[in-house]
PDB file of C-alpha atoms and ligand atoms in Angstrom:
ATOM      1  CA  MET A   1       0.587  -0.035   0.092  1.00 56.00           C
ATOM      2  CA  PRO A   2       1.173   3.813  -0.776  1.00 59.00           C
ATOM      3  CA  ALA A   3       2.577   5.491   2.485  1.00 69.00           C
ATOM      4  CA  ILE A   4      -0.741   6.975   4.052  1.00 86.00           C
ATOM      5  CA  ASP A   5       0.291   8.154   7.863  1.00 90.00           C
ATOM      6  CA  SER A   6      -2.422   7.503  10.373  1.00 92.00           C
ATOM      7  CA  VAL A   7      -3.217  10.934  10.379  1.00 94.00           C
ATOM      8  CA  ALA A   8      -3.855  11.504   7.073  1.00 95.00           C
ATOM      9  CA  LEU A   9      -6.331   8.185   7.510  1.00 97.00           C
ATOM     10  CA  ASP A  10      -8.090   9.764  10.033  1.00 97.00           C
ATOM     11  CA  ARG A  11      -8.703  12.655   8.361  1.00 98.00           C
ATOM     12  CA  LEU A  12     -10.058  11.260   5.390  1.00 98.00           C
ATOM     13  CA  ARG A  13     -12.747   8.863   7.920  1.00 98.00           C
ATOM     14  CA  GLN A  14     -13.703  12.278   9.604  1.00 98.00           C
ATOM     15  CA  ALA A  15     -14.295  13.772   6.021  1.00 98.00           C
ATOM     16  CA  ALA A  16     -16.146  10.608   5.146  1.00 98.00           C
ATOM     17  CA  GLN A  17     -18.252  11.263   8.566  1.00 98.00           C
ATOM     18  CA  GLU A  18     -19.007  14.736   7.866  1.00 98.00           C
ATOM     19  CA  ALA A  19     -19.966  13.953   4.241  1.00 98.00           C
ATOM     20  CA  ALA A  20     -22.901  11.383   6.019  1.00 98.00           C
ATOM     21  CA  GLY A  21     -24.240  14.455   7.355  1.00 98.00           C
ATOM     22  CA  ASN A  22     -25.701  15.521   4.365  1.00 98.00           C
ATOM     23  CA  ALA A  23     -26.692  11.816   3.279  1.00 99.00           C
ATOM     24  CA  TYR A  24     -30.378  11.639   1.770  1.00 98.00           C
ATOM     25  CA  ALA A  25     -31.446   8.666   3.098  1.00 98.00           C
ATOM     26  CA  PRO A  26     -35.340   8.913   4.786  1.00 98.00           C
ATOM     27  CA  TYR A  27     -36.048   5.179   3.639  1.00 98.00           C
ATOM     28  CA  SER A  28     -33.425   3.371   5.178  1.00 98.00           C
ATOM     29  CA  ARG A  29     -31.806   5.884   7.658  1.00 98.00           C
ATOM     30  CA  PHE A  30     -28.756   4.268   6.596  1.00 98.00           C
ATOM     31  CA  CYS A  31     -26.721   7.709   6.313  1.00 98.00           C
ATOM     32  CA  VAL A  32     -23.522   6.719   4.221  1.00 99.00           C
ATOM     33  CA  GLY A  33     -20.553   8.974   3.547  1.00 99.00           C
ATOM     34  CA  ALA A  34     -17.212   8.437   1.451  1.00 99.00           C
ATOM     35  CA  ALA A  35     -14.167  10.442   1.063  1.00 98.00           C
ATOM     36  CA  LEU A  36     -11.534   9.757  -1.525  1.00 98.00           C
ATOM     37  CA  LEU A  37      -7.955  11.073  -1.605  1.00 98.00           C
ATOM     38  CA  PHE A  38      -6.084  12.101  -4.559  1.00 97.00           C
ATOM     39  CA  ASP A  39      -1.978  11.621  -5.098  1.00 95.00           C
ATOM     40  CA  ASP A  40      -1.865  15.347  -4.950  1.00 95.00           C
ATOM     41  CA  GLY A  41      -3.612  15.734  -1.378  1.00 95.00           C
ATOM     42  CA  GLN A  42      -6.782  16.816  -2.575  1.00 97.00           C
ATOM     43  CA  VAL A  43     -10.092  15.485  -0.917  1.00 98.00           C
ATOM     44  CA  VAL A  44     -13.547  14.612  -2.529  1.00 98.00           C
ATOM     45  CA  THR A  45     -16.335  13.289  -0.742  1.00 98.00           C
ATOM     46  CA  GLY A  46     -19.728  12.124  -1.482  1.00 98.00           C
ATOM     47  CA  CYS A  47     -23.081  10.739   0.339  1.00 99.00           C
ATOM     48  CA  ASN A  48     -25.950   8.393  -0.280  1.00 99.00           C
ATOM     49  CA  VAL A  49     -28.881   9.937  -2.011  1.00 98.00           C
ATOM     50  CA  GLU A  50     -31.862   8.023  -2.085  1.00 98.00           C
ATOM     51  CA  ASN A  51     -35.256   7.903  -4.304  1.00 98.00           C
ATOM     52  CA  MET A  52     -38.394   7.043  -3.948  1.00 98.00           C
ATOM     53  CA  SER A  53     -38.284   4.418  -6.396  1.00 98.00           C
ATOM     54  CA  TYR A  54     -35.842   2.990  -4.198  1.00 97.00           C
ATOM     55  CA  GLY A  55     -33.683   1.209  -7.258  1.00 97.00           C
ATOM     56  CA  LEU A  56     -32.483   4.791  -8.079  1.00 98.00           C
ATOM     57  CA  THR A  57     -30.586   5.040  -5.041  1.00 98.00           C
ATOM     58  CA  SER A  58     -27.090   6.029  -5.514  1.00 98.00           C
ATOM     59  CA  CYS A  59     -24.260   5.184  -2.939  1.00 98.00           C
ATOM     60  CA  ALA A  60     -22.054   7.426  -1.239  1.00 99.00           C
ATOM     61  CA  GLU A  61     -18.877   5.567  -2.784  1.00 98.00           C
ATOM     62  CA  ARG A  62     -20.322   5.951  -6.250  1.00 98.00           C
ATOM     63  CA  ASN A  63     -21.156   9.656  -5.593  1.00 98.00           C
ATOM     64  CA  ALA A  64     -17.713  10.532  -4.372  1.00 98.00           C
ATOM     65  CA  LEU A  65     -16.049   8.724  -7.304  1.00 98.00           C
ATOM     66  CA  PHE A  66     -18.582  10.332  -9.849  1.00 98.00           C
ATOM     67  CA  ARG A  67     -18.158  13.910  -8.561  1.00 98.00           C
ATOM     68  CA  ALA A  68     -14.294  13.232  -8.162  1.00 98.00           C
ATOM     69  CA  ILE A  69     -14.086  12.359 -12.172  1.00 98.00           C
ATOM     70  CA  SER A  70     -16.590  15.000 -13.303  1.00 98.00           C
ATOM     71  CA  GLU A  71     -14.246  17.912 -10.839  1.00 97.00           C
ATOM     72  CA  ARG A  72     -10.676  16.667 -11.757  1.00 96.00           C
ATOM     73  CA  GLY A  73     -10.687  14.195 -14.406  1.00 95.00           C
ATOM     74  CA  ALA A  74      -9.699  10.562 -14.615  1.00 95.00           C
ATOM     75  CA  GLY A  75      -5.979  11.249 -14.857  1.00 93.00           C
ATOM     76  CA  ARG A  76      -5.126  11.739 -11.092  1.00 93.00           C
ATOM     77  CA  ARG A  77      -4.052   8.690  -8.931  1.00 95.00           C
ATOM     78  CA  ILE A  78      -6.637   7.856  -6.230  1.00 97.00           C
ATOM     79  CA  VAL A  79      -4.417   6.695  -3.134  1.00 97.00           C
ATOM     80  CA  ALA A  80      -6.809   6.150  -0.330  1.00 98.00           C
ATOM     81  CA  PHE A  81     -10.794   5.742   0.053  1.00 98.00           C
ATOM     82  CA  ALA A  82     -12.618   6.351   3.389  1.00 98.00           C
ATOM     83  CA  VAL A  83     -16.371   4.964   3.796  1.00 98.00           C
ATOM     84  CA  ALA A  84     -18.321   6.068   7.179  1.00 98.00           C
ATOM     85  CA  ASN A  85     -21.285   5.861   8.329  1.00 98.00           C
ATOM     86  CA  ARG A  86     -23.788   7.636  10.834  1.00 98.00           C
ATOM     87  CA  ASN A  87     -25.373   4.228  12.499  1.00 98.00           C
ATOM     88  CA  GLY A  88     -22.595   3.056  14.122  1.00 98.00           C
ATOM     89  CA  ALA A  89     -22.854   0.303  11.909  1.00 98.00           C
ATOM     90  CA  ALA A  90     -20.190  -1.954   9.905  1.00 98.00           C
ATOM     91  CA  SER A  91     -20.279  -0.483   6.236  1.00 98.00           C
ATOM     92  CA  PRO A  92     -17.894  -1.830   3.766  1.00 98.00           C
ATOM     93  CA  PRO A  93     -18.384  -0.683   0.148  1.00 98.00           C
ATOM     94  CA  CYS A  94     -21.276  -2.575  -1.802  1.00 98.00           C
ATOM     95  CA  GLY A  95     -20.081  -4.961  -4.411  1.00 97.00           C
ATOM     96  CA  ALA A  96     -21.641  -2.365  -7.244  1.00 97.00           C
ATOM     97  CA  CYS A  97     -19.501   0.586  -5.602  1.00 98.00           C
ATOM     98  CA  ARG A  98     -16.053  -2.204  -5.712  1.00 98.00           C
ATOM     99  CA  GLN A  99     -16.562  -2.830  -9.684  1.00 97.00           C
ATOM    100  CA  VAL A 100     -17.279   1.003 -10.080  1.00 97.00           C
ATOM    101  CA  MET A 101     -14.029   1.557  -7.635  1.00 98.00           C
ATOM    102  CA  SER A 102     -11.837  -0.732  -9.561  1.00 97.00           C
ATOM    103  CA  GLU A 103     -12.317   1.481 -12.519  1.00 95.00           C
ATOM    104  CA  PHE A 104     -10.503   4.249 -10.831  1.00 95.00           C
ATOM    105  CA  VAL A 105      -8.853   3.473  -7.207  1.00 96.00           C
ATOM    106  CA  ALA A 106      -5.260   1.473  -7.596  1.00 93.00           C
ATOM    107  CA  SER A 107      -5.141  -2.023  -6.252  1.00 94.00           C
ATOM    108  CA  ASP A 108      -2.752  -0.711  -4.047  1.00 96.00           C
ATOM    109  CA  ALA A 109      -4.921   2.289  -2.891  1.00 97.00           C
ATOM    110  CA  VAL A 110      -5.751   1.934   1.017  1.00 98.00           C
ATOM    111  CA  VAL A 111      -9.590   1.535   1.822  1.00 98.00           C
ATOM    112  CA  THR A 112     -10.973   2.008   5.078  1.00 98.00           C
ATOM    113  CA  PHE A 113     -14.309   1.226   6.457  1.00 98.00           C
ATOM    114  CA  PRO A 114     -16.420   0.487   9.825  1.00 98.00           C
ATOM    115  CA  GLY A 115     -16.282  -2.978  10.458  1.00 98.00           C
ATOM    116  CA  GLU A 116     -17.809  -5.523  12.706  1.00 97.00           C
ATOM    117  CA  HIS A 117     -15.181  -4.531  15.459  1.00 97.00           C
ATOM    118  CA  GLY A 118     -13.949  -1.077  14.696  1.00 96.00           C
ATOM    119  CA  PRO A 119     -11.713   0.111  11.610  1.00 96.00           C
ATOM    120  CA  GLU A 120     -10.852  -1.680   8.945  1.00 98.00           C
ATOM    121  CA  THR A 121      -7.715  -1.228   6.675  1.00 98.00           C
ATOM    122  CA  MET A 122      -6.654  -2.677   3.672  1.00 97.00           C
ATOM    123  CA  PRO A 123      -5.636  -2.658   0.066  1.00 98.00           C
ATOM    124  CA  PHE A 124      -8.362  -2.185  -2.134  1.00 98.00           C
ATOM    125  CA  ALA A 125      -7.013  -5.546  -4.160  1.00 97.00           C
ATOM    126  CA  GLU A 126      -8.127  -7.240  -1.152  1.00 98.00           C
ATOM    127  CA  ILE A 127     -11.518  -6.088  -0.656  1.00 97.00           C
ATOM    128  CA  PHE A 128     -12.184  -6.639  -4.341  1.00 97.00           C
ATOM    129  CA  PRO A 129      -9.803  -9.499  -6.074  1.00 95.00           C
ATOM    130  CA  ARG A 130     -10.385 -10.667  -9.813  1.00 91.00           C
ATOM    131  CA  SER A 131     -12.135  -7.754 -10.873  1.00 90.00           C
ATOM    132  CA  PHE A 132     -14.166  -7.638 -14.141  1.00 91.00           C
ATOM    133  CA  HIS A 133     -11.609  -6.013 -16.492  1.00 89.00           C
ATOM    134  CA  PHE A 134     -10.260  -6.314 -20.415  1.00 91.00           C
ATOM    135  CA  GLU A 135      -8.212  -4.578 -22.574  1.00 91.00           C
ATOM    136  CA  LYS A 136      -9.203  -0.920 -23.573  1.00 87.00           C
ATOM    137  CA  PRO A 137      -9.884  -0.995 -27.571  1.00 91.00           C
ATOM    138  CA  GLY A 138      -7.953   1.147 -29.040  1.00 90.00           C
ATOM    139  CA  ARG A 139      -9.478   3.572 -31.713  1.00 81.00           C
ATOM    140  CA  PRO A 140     -10.859   1.983 -35.284  1.00 74.00           C
TER     141      PRO A 140
HETATM  142  N1  THU B   1     -25.338   2.554   0.734  1.00 57.43           N
HETATM  143  C1  THU B   1     -24.372   3.200   0.561  1.00 57.43           C
HETATM  144  O1  THU B   1     -24.356   4.261   0.331  1.00 57.43           O
HETATM  145  N2  THU B   1     -22.911   2.552   0.261  1.00 57.43           N
HETATM  146  C2  THU B   1     -22.498   0.831   0.445  1.00 57.43           C
HETATM  147  O2  THU B   1     -21.705   0.893   0.062  1.00 57.43           O
HETATM  148  C3  THU B   1     -23.885   0.443   0.536  1.00 57.43           C
HETATM  149  C4  THU B   1     -25.288   1.203   0.683  1.00 57.43           C
HETATM  150  C5  THU B   1     -26.294   3.117   0.839  1.00 57.43           C
HETATM  151  C6  THU B   1     -27.583   3.004  -0.048  1.00 57.43           C
HETATM  152  C7  THU B   1     -28.822   3.372   0.527  1.00 57.43           C
HETATM  153  O3  THU B   1     -29.420   4.408   0.743  1.00 57.43           O
HETATM  154  C8  THU B   1     -28.660   2.916   2.137  1.00 57.43           C
HETATM  155  O4  THU B   1     -27.344   2.856   1.844  1.00 57.43           O
HETATM  156  C9  THU B   1     -29.041   1.346   2.972  1.00 57.43           C
HETATM  157  O5  THU B   1     -28.905   0.265   1.649  1.00 57.43           O
END
C-alpha cells in the first residue's frame, strides 16, 4: 500500500463521516459518507442519495467517485478511500461500488471502512480481487 500516515487516514475518515451528515436517506435511514484522497492531497466526498423508486438510489462511494471524476478528470491517482456511516454499523462498500471503484482506484490504494469490530483498513485489491476488466480497445 502507498505510505498514508495514520493522521491523513483519520482526516479522511473524518471527512467521510462529515459527508454522511448530508446523506439523503429517508427510506433506509442509513446515512453513508465516502471520502477519497488524490495523490496531490485533494479530498473529494460524497454521500448516499436515495430515491422513492428505491432502485435509483445512489451510494456514497459512487457519488464521491463520479463527483471526483467530474471535477478533476480521471488522470490523477486515487491513493486512499474512506467510508463512514452515522448508524454505528459496519459498512464496507457494496459490490456494485467495488466494481466502479476498480475503474479508478489503484489496486494498492488504502481502503478503510467501519467493520464489525472497529475500522478495517486494507489495499483495494484485498476487498475486490479478480475484478472484471478487459483491455480497452484502441481507436478504429
Ligand atoms: N449504501 C451506500 O451508500 N454504500 C454502500 O456501499 C452500500 C449501501 C446506501 C444505499 C442506501 O441508501 C443505504 O445505504 C441502505 O442500503
